């Protein structure tokens, strides 16, 4: 960043990052001039800073006292700033199947399914035993529904009972912030009728999915695990990722707990309680996608949707012993 050199001093040029010897770098704390305030003087200073007229003036004065404008104007940074983690165009990889963005979600899922190995029911089921639904994978549900082993409505009752059991534990396990048993039953009933008529939408039809509380899933509120956010921002429609899942027949079990506003890596939440690690309830799940990780780790659903800006999917996945997948930047439509 360059600028005018009003003082007549030569600009300070920073060394390109690839030429910097990190081991030799020593941070020197600059001497800053700032008022030392407590009590009434601090409250008065805050009032002045929040004033639309005096606030910017005081801020400008403090910056000038500490030579911040001069430091910025007289420093040359050799690299252009990179605001987004983008990569240059690359040659197409061999064996990669492109699933066009503008096609119906069910068609895209069908094409993706063709890339997987054939499903072998004998791995999950045998004629002698009745397998509980916990830890079923997506294709286990698809096979069970199409074979008449069970129905989405029957599984819904197990999911509802499981959520209520976890909520009533001592200490409780609030994996969901918003949970409506009647709504789950209604979604499952519609899915069950599609299977009875022989018209399932996709392999995801009847699969139970939890949505992190900072993702819009109409008509549920999006609180971001706060007590106020839904009061200043209402949910009018599904997020793009949720809308696409809904078009595939997914059953949403509710809004999953999380670290408040996603600003933490533990999942500790003072507003709705902490989603504990199902494998060891005296331990954290990690965060901020703590609820989604806890739900999948407990076996109540095969998949959950979270968000990850700095590890918020990958951290709880690793601590809970499940697979967490963060898509490449720009791959997922973030609307909603």
mmCIF file of C-alpha atoms in Angstrom:
data_model
loop_
_atom_site.group_PDB
_atom_site.id
_atom_site.type_symbol
_atom_site.label_atom_id
_atom_site.label_comp_id
_atom_site.label_asym_id
_atom_site.label_seq_id
_atom_site.Cartn_x
_atom_site.Cartn_y
_atom_site.Cartn_z
ATOM 1 C CA UNK A 1 0.000 0.000 0.000
ATOM 2 C CA UNK A 2 1.599 3.275 -1.080
ATOM 3 C CA UNK A 3 0.669 6.887 -0.480
ATOM 4 C CA UNK A 4 1.911 10.442 -0.392
ATOM 5 C CA UNK A 5 5.086 11.128 1.545
ATOM 6 C CA UNK A 6 4.199 14.449 3.190
ATOM 7 C CA UNK A 7 7.013 14.318 5.766
ATOM 8 C CA UNK A 8 9.764 13.923 3.206
ATOM 9 C CA UNK A 9 10.941 10.585 4.648
ATOM 10 C CA UNK A 10 11.517 7.638 2.352
ATOM 11 C CA UNK A 11 8.726 5.056 2.495
ATOM 12 C CA UNK A 12 9.378 1.852 4.445
ATOM 13 C CA UNK A 13 9.213 -1.166 2.155
ATOM 14 C CA UNK A 14 8.258 -4.496 3.678
ATOM 15 C CA UNK A 15 10.156 -7.620 2.642
ATOM 16 C CA UNK A 16 8.234 -10.072 0.433
ATOM 17 C CA UNK A 17 6.879 -12.912 2.544
ATOM 18 C CA UNK A 18 8.902 -15.584 0.736
ATOM 19 C CA UNK A 19 12.122 -13.760 1.715
ATOM 20 C CA UNK A 20 11.267 -13.426 5.410
ATOM 21 C CA UNK A 21 13.206 -15.569 7.882
ATOM 22 C CA UNK A 22 10.451 -16.335 10.387
ATOM 23 C CA UNK A 23 12.930 -17.633 12.952
ATOM 24 C CA UNK A 24 14.701 -14.271 13.025
ATOM 25 C CA UNK A 25 11.560 -12.169 13.387
ATOM 26 C CA UNK A 26 11.152 -10.494 16.765
ATOM 27 C CA UNK A 27 8.015 -8.590 17.603
ATOM 28 C CA UNK A 28 8.583 -5.233 19.246
ATOM 29 C CA UNK A 29 5.592 -3.740 20.961
ATOM 30 C CA UNK A 30 5.178 -0.089 19.891
ATOM 31 C CA UNK A 31 4.740 2.690 22.398
ATOM 32 C CA UNK A 32 1.099 3.758 22.211
ATOM 33 C CA UNK A 33 -0.489 6.831 23.713
ATOM 34 C CA UNK A 34 -3.962 6.158 25.089
ATOM 35 C CA UNK A 35 -5.948 7.607 27.973
ATOM 36 C CA UNK A 36 -6.138 5.543 31.173
ATOM 37 C CA UNK A 37 -9.780 5.741 32.248
ATOM 38 C CA UNK A 38 -11.912 4.138 34.934
ATOM 39 C CA UNK A 39 -15.300 4.698 36.496
ATOM 40 C CA UNK A 40 -17.161 7.860 35.506
ATOM 41 C CA UNK A 41 -14.415 9.085 33.164
ATOM 42 C CA UNK A 42 -14.585 5.778 31.237
ATOM 43 C CA UNK A 43 -18.378 6.037 30.898
ATOM 44 C CA UNK A 44 -18.060 9.641 29.709
ATOM 45 C CA UNK A 45 -15.380 8.670 27.188
ATOM 46 C CA UNK A 46 -17.571 5.865 25.813
ATOM 47 C CA UNK A 47 -20.470 8.299 25.488
ATOM 48 C CA UNK A 48 -18.249 10.676 23.493
ATOM 49 C CA UNK A 49 -16.940 7.844 21.295
ATOM 50 C CA UNK A 50 -20.486 6.773 20.447
ATOM 51 C CA UNK A 51 -21.414 10.330 19.463
ATOM 52 C CA UNK A 52 -21.788 10.583 15.656
ATOM 53 C CA UNK A 53 -19.993 13.967 15.654
ATOM 54 C CA UNK A 54 -17.321 13.674 18.352
ATOM 55 C CA UNK A 55 -16.581 9.938 18.005
ATOM 56 C CA UNK A 56 -14.842 10.093 14.586
ATOM 57 C CA UNK A 57 -12.938 13.222 15.687
ATOM 58 C CA UNK A 58 -11.571 11.528 18.830
ATOM 59 C CA UNK A 59 -10.684 8.398 16.854
ATOM 60 C CA UNK A 60 -8.785 10.473 14.280
ATOM 61 C CA UNK A 61 -6.929 12.318 17.056
ATOM 62 C CA UNK A 62 -5.866 9.097 18.791
ATOM 63 C CA UNK A 63 -4.645 7.640 15.492
ATOM 64 C CA UNK A 64 -2.608 10.755 14.763
ATOM 65 C CA UNK A 65 -1.021 10.722 18.231
ATOM 66 C CA UNK A 66 0.203 7.196 17.563
ATOM 67 C CA UNK A 67 1.412 7.915 13.993
ATOM 68 C CA UNK A 68 -0.957 5.350 12.493
ATOM 69 C CA UNK A 69 -1.818 7.340 9.309
ATOM 70 C CA UNK A 70 1.880 8.029 8.657
ATOM 71 C CA UNK A 71 2.773 4.370 9.226
ATOM 72 C CA UNK A 72 0.171 3.209 6.720
ATOM 73 C CA UNK A 73 0.961 5.866 4.116
ATOM 74 C CA UNK A 74 4.715 5.288 4.225
ATOM 75 C CA UNK A 75 4.711 1.494 4.166
ATOM 76 C CA UNK A 76 4.938 -0.372 0.859
ATOM 77 C CA UNK A 77 3.640 -3.960 0.826
ATOM 78 C CA UNK A 78 5.040 -5.821 -2.234
ATOM 79 C CA UNK A 79 2.133 -8.290 -2.608
ATOM 80 C CA UNK A 80 -1.375 -7.343 -3.574
ATOM 81 C CA UNK A 81 -3.884 -8.239 -0.847
ATOM 82 C CA UNK A 82 -5.876 -11.460 -1.320
ATOM 83 C CA UNK A 83 -9.311 -11.172 0.193
ATOM 84 C CA UNK A 84 -10.660 -14.555 -0.881
ATOM 85 C CA UNK A 85 -8.924 -17.957 -0.821
ATOM 86 C CA UNK A 86 -9.278 -18.408 -4.571
ATOM 87 C CA UNK A 87 -7.172 -20.642 -6.788
ATOM 88 C CA UNK A 88 -6.269 -20.122 -10.452
ATOM 89 C CA UNK A 89 -8.129 -22.246 -13.040
ATOM 90 C CA UNK A 90 -6.851 -25.801 -13.213
ATOM 91 C CA UNK A 91 -6.961 -28.511 -15.834
ATOM 92 C CA UNK A 92 -9.951 -30.910 -15.424
ATOM 93 C CA UNK A 93 -9.047 -34.015 -13.449
ATOM 94 C CA UNK A 94 -9.376 -37.442 -15.008
ATOM 95 C CA UNK A 95 -12.320 -39.527 -13.918
ATOM 96 C CA UNK A 96 -14.206 -36.553 -12.475
ATOM 97 C CA UNK A 97 -17.936 -36.436 -13.185
ATOM 98 C CA UNK A 98 -19.301 -32.900 -13.382
ATOM 99 C CA UNK A 99 -22.796 -32.477 -11.940
ATOM 100 C CA UNK A 100 -24.230 -29.354 -13.485
ATOM 101 C CA UNK A 101 -25.449 -26.692 -11.061
ATOM 102 C CA UNK A 102 -28.668 -25.879 -12.927
ATOM 103 C CA UNK A 103 -30.118 -29.412 -12.882
ATOM 104 C CA UNK A 104 -32.722 -30.679 -10.407
ATOM 105 C CA UNK A 105 -31.091 -31.725 -7.095
ATOM 106 C CA UNK A 106 -32.545 -35.253 -7.322
ATOM 107 C CA UNK A 107 -30.957 -35.749 -10.741
ATOM 108 C CA UNK A 108 -27.605 -34.500 -9.450
ATOM 109 C CA UNK A 109 -27.780 -36.896 -6.485
ATOM 110 C CA UNK A 110 -28.600 -39.763 -8.859
ATOM 111 C CA UNK A 111 -25.529 -39.040 -10.990
ATOM 112 C CA UNK A 112 -23.332 -38.803 -7.889
ATOM 113 C CA UNK A 113 -24.674 -42.150 -6.671
ATOM 114 C CA UNK A 114 -23.429 -43.861 -9.839
ATOM 115 C CA UNK A 115 -19.866 -43.054 -8.776
ATOM 116 C CA UNK A 116 -20.163 -45.179 -5.612
ATOM 117 C CA UNK A 117 -19.549 -48.939 -5.362
ATOM 118 C CA UNK A 118 -22.659 -51.176 -5.533
ATOM 119 C CA UNK A 119 -24.601 -51.462 -2.287
ATOM 120 C CA UNK A 120 -24.407 -54.818 -0.490
ATOM 121 C CA UNK A 121 -27.378 -55.295 1.923
ATOM 122 C CA UNK A 122 -25.761 -58.297 3.598
ATOM 123 C CA UNK A 123 -23.220 -56.009 5.249
ATOM 124 C CA UNK A 124 -26.011 -54.448 7.328
ATOM 125 C CA UNK A 125 -28.746 -57.088 7.467
ATOM 126 C CA UNK A 126 -29.075 -60.799 7.955
ATOM 127 C CA UNK A 127 -32.265 -62.858 8.024
ATOM 128 C CA UNK A 128 -31.780 -63.900 11.636
ATOM 129 C CA UNK A 129 -31.656 -60.531 13.379
ATOM 130 C CA UNK A 130 -33.485 -57.226 13.471
ATOM 131 C CA UNK A 131 -30.957 -54.418 13.244
ATOM 132 C CA UNK A 132 -31.645 -51.210 15.223
ATOM 133 C CA UNK A 133 -31.692 -48.029 13.147
ATOM 134 C CA UNK A 134 -28.805 -46.384 14.993
ATOM 135 C CA UNK A 135 -25.778 -45.665 12.790
ATOM 136 C CA UNK A 136 -27.529 -46.596 9.573
ATOM 137 C CA UNK A 137 -25.987 -44.960 6.538
ATOM 138 C CA UNK A 138 -27.985 -43.198 3.829
ATOM 139 C CA UNK A 139 -28.046 -46.266 1.587
ATOM 140 C CA UNK A 140 -29.090 -48.432 4.542
ATOM 141 C CA UNK A 141 -32.208 -46.292 4.912
ATOM 142 C CA UNK A 142 -32.831 -46.329 1.163
ATOM 143 C CA UNK A 143 -32.653 -50.140 1.087
ATOM 144 C CA UNK A 144 -34.810 -50.563 4.192
ATOM 145 C CA UNK A 145 -37.556 -48.291 2.846
ATOM 146 C CA UNK A 146 -37.614 -49.905 -0.594
ATOM 147 C CA UNK A 147 -37.514 -53.436 0.838
ATOM 148 C CA UNK A 148 -40.349 -52.848 3.300
ATOM 149 C CA UNK A 149 -38.100 -53.428 6.315
ATOM 150 C CA UNK A 150 -39.312 -50.162 7.840
ATOM 151 C CA UNK A 151 -40.844 -46.805 6.905
ATOM 152 C CA UNK A 152 -39.864 -43.167 7.458
ATOM 153 C CA UNK A 153 -42.785 -42.849 9.897
ATOM 154 C CA UNK A 154 -41.527 -45.770 11.985
ATOM 155 C CA UNK A 155 -37.998 -44.356 12.059
ATOM 156 C CA UNK A 156 -39.376 -40.922 12.961
ATOM 157 C CA UNK A 157 -40.772 -42.334 16.211
ATOM 158 C CA UNK A 158 -37.338 -43.743 17.084
ATOM 159 C CA UNK A 159 -35.683 -40.389 16.313
ATOM 160 C CA UNK A 160 -38.219 -38.481 18.431
ATOM 161 C CA UNK A 161 -37.781 -40.926 21.326
ATOM 162 C CA UNK A 162 -33.999 -40.676 21.021
ATOM 163 C CA UNK A 163 -33.982 -36.876 21.100
ATOM 164 C CA UNK A 164 -36.278 -36.823 24.124
ATOM 165 C CA UNK A 165 -34.138 -39.451 25.892
ATOM 166 C CA UNK A 166 -30.977 -37.387 25.400
ATOM 167 C CA UNK A 167 -32.772 -34.223 26.562
ATOM 168 C CA UNK A 168 -33.880 -35.958 29.778
ATOM 169 C CA UNK A 169 -30.477 -37.354 30.685
ATOM 170 C CA UNK A 170 -28.617 -36.137 33.775
ATOM 171 C CA UNK A 171 -26.871 -33.979 32.737
ATOM 172 C CA UNK A 172 -29.090 -33.188 29.709
ATOM 173 C CA UNK A 173 -27.839 -33.377 26.116
ATOM 174 C CA UNK A 174 -29.525 -30.472 24.252
ATOM 175 C CA UNK A 175 -28.402 -31.395 20.749
ATOM 176 C CA UNK A 176 -31.295 -29.484 19.164
ATOM 177 C CA UNK A 177 -32.317 -25.881 19.823
ATOM 178 C CA UNK A 178 -35.563 -26.136 17.871
ATOM 179 C CA UNK A 179 -37.399 -29.466 17.830
ATOM 180 C CA UNK A 180 -41.012 -30.143 16.849
ATOM 181 C CA UNK A 181 -42.086 -33.777 17.042
ATOM 182 C CA UNK A 182 -45.374 -33.176 15.186
ATOM 183 C CA UNK A 183 -43.546 -31.535 12.286
ATOM 184 C CA UNK A 184 -41.177 -34.497 12.016
ATOM 185 C CA UNK A 185 -44.151 -36.871 11.948
ATOM 186 C CA UNK A 186 -45.804 -34.851 9.163
ATOM 187 C CA UNK A 187 -42.660 -34.874 7.030
ATOM 188 C CA UNK A 188 -42.198 -38.611 7.613
ATOM 189 C CA UNK A 189 -45.835 -39.336 6.748
ATOM 190 C CA UNK A 190 -45.497 -37.613 3.375
ATOM 191 C CA UNK A 191 -42.289 -39.525 2.664
ATOM 192 C CA UNK A 192 -43.879 -42.834 3.708
ATOM 193 C CA UNK A 193 -46.751 -42.283 1.260
ATOM 194 C CA UNK A 194 -44.273 -41.747 -1.559
ATOM 195 C CA UNK A 195 -42.688 -45.120 -0.827
ATOM 196 C CA UNK A 196 -46.100 -46.817 -0.572
ATOM 197 C CA UNK A 197 -46.941 -45.419 -4.009
ATOM 198 C CA UNK A 198 -43.570 -46.482 -5.381
ATOM 199 C CA UNK A 199 -42.479 -42.911 -6.108
ATOM 200 C CA UNK A 200 -39.563 -41.965 -3.842
ATOM 201 C CA UNK A 201 -37.890 -38.763 -4.990
ATOM 202 C CA UNK A 202 -34.275 -39.830 -4.549
ATOM 203 C CA UNK A 203 -31.966 -41.958 -2.437
ATOM 204 C CA UNK A 204 -32.217 -39.162 0.160
ATOM 205 C CA UNK A 205 -35.981 -39.549 0.486
ATOM 206 C CA UNK A 206 -36.848 -40.280 4.127
ATOM 207 C CA UNK A 207 -33.294 -39.652 5.354
ATOM 208 C CA UNK A 208 -33.226 -37.645 8.595
ATOM 209 C CA UNK A 209 -30.970 -34.567 8.581
ATOM 210 C CA UNK A 210 -30.264 -31.906 11.213
ATOM 211 C CA UNK A 211 -29.532 -28.297 10.243
ATOM 212 C CA UNK A 212 -27.205 -26.078 12.262
ATOM 213 C CA UNK A 213 -28.978 -23.148 13.875
ATOM 214 C CA UNK A 214 -27.206 -20.519 11.753
ATOM 215 C CA UNK A 215 -28.654 -21.956 8.511
ATOM 216 C CA UNK A 216 -32.167 -20.982 7.399
ATOM 217 C CA UNK A 217 -34.665 -23.849 7.414
ATOM 218 C CA UNK A 218 -38.194 -22.463 7.028
ATOM 219 C CA UNK A 219 -40.346 -22.193 9.133
ATOM 220 C CA UNK A 220 -37.860 -22.710 11.972
ATOM 221 C CA UNK A 221 -36.192 -19.556 13.360
ATOM 222 C CA UNK A 222 -32.448 -19.052 12.888
ATOM 223 C CA UNK A 223 -31.134 -17.905 16.254
ATOM 224 C CA UNK A 224 -27.465 -18.716 15.825
ATOM 225 C CA UNK A 225 -27.761 -20.145 19.361
ATOM 226 C CA UNK A 226 -28.469 -16.654 20.739
ATOM 227 C CA UNK A 227 -31.540 -15.387 22.563
ATOM 228 C CA UNK A 228 -32.127 -12.457 20.242
ATOM 229 C CA UNK A 229 -30.983 -12.985 16.658
ATOM 230 C CA UNK A 230 -34.304 -14.328 15.390
ATOM 231 C CA UNK A 231 -35.992 -11.161 16.668
ATOM 232 C CA UNK A 232 -33.963 -8.913 14.373
ATOM 233 C CA UNK A 233 -33.781 -11.265 11.385
ATOM 234 C CA UNK A 234 -36.731 -13.403 10.370
ATOM 235 C CA UNK A 235 -36.528 -16.519 8.217
ATOM 236 C CA UNK A 236 -38.610 -16.199 5.062
ATOM 237 C CA UNK A 237 -37.365 -19.171 3.057
ATOM 238 C CA UNK A 238 -34.904 -22.067 3.094
ATOM 239 C CA UNK A 239 -31.202 -21.573 2.586
ATOM 240 C CA UNK A 240 -30.131 -22.826 -0.846
ATOM 241 C CA UNK A 241 -28.534 -25.976 0.584
ATOM 242 C CA UNK A 242 -31.675 -26.742 2.605
ATOM 243 C CA UNK A 243 -33.989 -26.104 -0.357
ATOM 244 C CA UNK A 244 -32.007 -28.559 -2.471
ATOM 245 C CA UNK A 245 -32.135 -31.225 0.218
ATOM 246 C CA UNK A 246 -35.878 -30.680 0.617
ATOM 247 C CA UNK A 247 -36.359 -31.265 -3.131
ATOM 248 C CA UNK A 248 -34.667 -34.638 -2.633
ATOM 249 C CA UNK A 249 -37.167 -35.713 0.065
ATOM 250 C CA UNK A 250 -34.989 -35.175 3.145
ATOM 251 C CA UNK A 251 -36.728 -35.071 6.556
ATOM 252 C CA UNK A 252 -35.438 -32.247 8.769
ATOM 253 C CA UNK A 253 -35.395 -33.063 12.476
ATOM 254 C CA UNK A 254 -34.811 -29.476 13.656
ATOM 255 C CA UNK A 255 -32.173 -26.811 14.274
ATOM 256 C CA UNK A 256 -29.005 -28.152 15.846
ATOM 257 C CA UNK A 257 -27.247 -26.572 18.812
ATOM 258 C CA UNK A 258 -23.996 -24.674 18.307
ATOM 259 C CA UNK A 259 -21.490 -22.374 19.952
ATOM 260 C CA UNK A 260 -23.216 -18.983 20.232
ATOM 261 C CA UNK A 261 -22.871 -17.138 16.889
ATOM 262 C CA UNK A 262 -20.208 -19.678 15.948
ATOM 263 C CA UNK A 263 -17.595 -17.734 17.902
ATOM 264 C CA UNK A 264 -15.858 -20.577 19.692
ATOM 265 C CA UNK A 265 -14.418 -24.059 19.282
ATOM 266 C CA UNK A 266 -15.913 -25.848 22.320
ATOM 267 C CA UNK A 267 -19.666 -25.840 21.652
ATOM 268 C CA UNK A 268 -20.292 -24.510 25.154
ATOM 269 C CA UNK A 269 -23.594 -22.601 25.101
ATOM 270 C CA UNK A 270 -24.978 -20.734 28.137
ATOM 271 C CA UNK A 271 -28.351 -20.079 26.481
ATOM 272 C CA UNK A 272 -29.546 -23.555 25.522
ATOM 273 C CA UNK A 273 -27.083 -25.816 27.267
ATOM 274 C CA UNK A 274 -24.038 -27.577 25.897
ATOM 275 C CA UNK A 275 -24.242 -30.453 23.431
ATOM 276 C CA UNK A 276 -21.972 -32.943 25.152
ATOM 277 C CA UNK A 277 -19.899 -35.582 23.422
ATOM 278 C CA UNK A 278 -22.100 -38.712 23.092
ATOM 279 C CA UNK A 279 -19.081 -40.991 23.556
ATOM 280 C CA UNK A 280 -18.117 -39.329 26.830
ATOM 281 C CA UNK A 281 -20.644 -36.876 28.246
ATOM 282 C CA UNK A 282 -18.081 -35.178 30.484
ATOM 283 C CA UNK A 283 -16.258 -33.962 27.359
ATOM 284 C CA UNK A 284 -16.950 -31.302 24.759
ATOM 285 C CA UNK A 285 -17.993 -32.055 21.191
ATOM 286 C CA UNK A 286 -15.876 -29.204 19.899
ATOM 287 C CA UNK A 287 -17.401 -26.358 17.931
ATOM 288 C CA UNK A 288 -18.918 -24.442 16.627
ATOM 289 C CA UNK A 289 -21.030 -27.140 14.897
ATOM 290 C CA UNK A 290 -21.445 -29.014 18.161
ATOM 291 C CA UNK A 291 -25.092 -30.071 17.756
ATOM 292 C CA UNK A 292 -24.689 -31.509 14.238
ATOM 293 C CA UNK A 293 -21.649 -33.517 15.347
ATOM 294 C CA UNK A 294 -23.396 -34.803 18.476
ATOM 295 C CA UNK A 295 -26.480 -35.907 16.505
ATOM 296 C CA UNK A 296 -24.498 -37.874 13.941
ATOM 297 C CA UNK A 297 -22.139 -39.261 16.579
ATOM 298 C CA UNK A 298 -25.078 -40.441 18.695
ATOM 299 C CA UNK A 299 -26.533 -42.305 15.704
ATOM 300 C CA UNK A 300 -29.798 -40.349 15.551
ATOM 301 C CA UNK A 301 -29.218 -39.217 11.968
ATOM 302 C CA UNK A 302 -26.894 -40.176 9.151
ATOM 303 C CA UNK A 303 -25.855 -36.654 8.260
ATOM 304 C CA UNK A 304 -26.134 -33.100 9.527
ATOM 305 C CA UNK A 305 -25.345 -29.775 7.890
ATOM 306 C CA UNK A 306 -22.996 -27.372 9.673
ATOM 307 C CA UNK A 307 -20.891 -24.354 8.787
ATOM 308 C CA UNK A 308 -17.111 -24.009 8.848
ATOM 309 C CA UNK A 309 -15.154 -20.776 8.651
ATOM 310 C CA UNK A 310 -12.141 -21.801 10.710
ATOM 311 C CA UNK A 311 -12.676 -25.409 11.750
ATOM 312 C CA UNK A 312 -16.296 -25.366 12.962
ATOM 313 C CA UNK A 313 -17.142 -28.624 11.161
ATOM 314 C CA UNK A 314 -13.745 -30.278 11.249
ATOM 315 C CA UNK A 315 -13.070 -29.782 14.970
ATOM 316 C CA UNK A 316 -16.284 -31.395 16.336
ATOM 317 C CA UNK A 317 -16.087 -34.151 13.727
ATOM 318 C CA UNK A 318 -12.611 -35.116 14.854
ATOM 319 C CA UNK A 319 -13.532 -34.994 18.551
ATOM 320 C CA UNK A 320 -16.708 -37.051 18.021
ATOM 321 C CA UNK A 321 -15.188 -39.686 15.755
ATOM 322 C CA UNK A 322 -17.203 -38.946 12.608
ATOM 323 C CA UNK A 323 -16.468 -37.640 9.112
ATOM 324 C CA UNK A 324 -16.539 -33.876 8.662
ATOM 325 C CA UNK A 325 -16.367 -32.439 5.169
ATOM 326 C CA UNK A 326 -15.612 -28.809 4.353
ATOM 327 C CA UNK A 327 -16.190 -27.923 0.707
ATOM 328 C CA UNK A 328 -13.748 -25.845 -1.325
ATOM 329 C CA UNK A 329 -14.262 -22.108 -1.021
ATOM 330 C CA UNK A 330 -16.980 -20.991 -3.428
ATOM 331 C CA UNK A 331 -18.233 -24.536 -4.048
ATOM 332 C CA UNK A 332 -21.314 -24.220 -1.833
ATOM 333 C CA UNK A 333 -23.962 -21.558 -2.398
ATOM 334 C CA UNK A 334 -23.984 -19.615 0.887
ATOM 335 C CA UNK A 335 -27.342 -17.890 0.386
ATOM 336 C CA UNK A 336 -29.314 -18.245 3.622
#
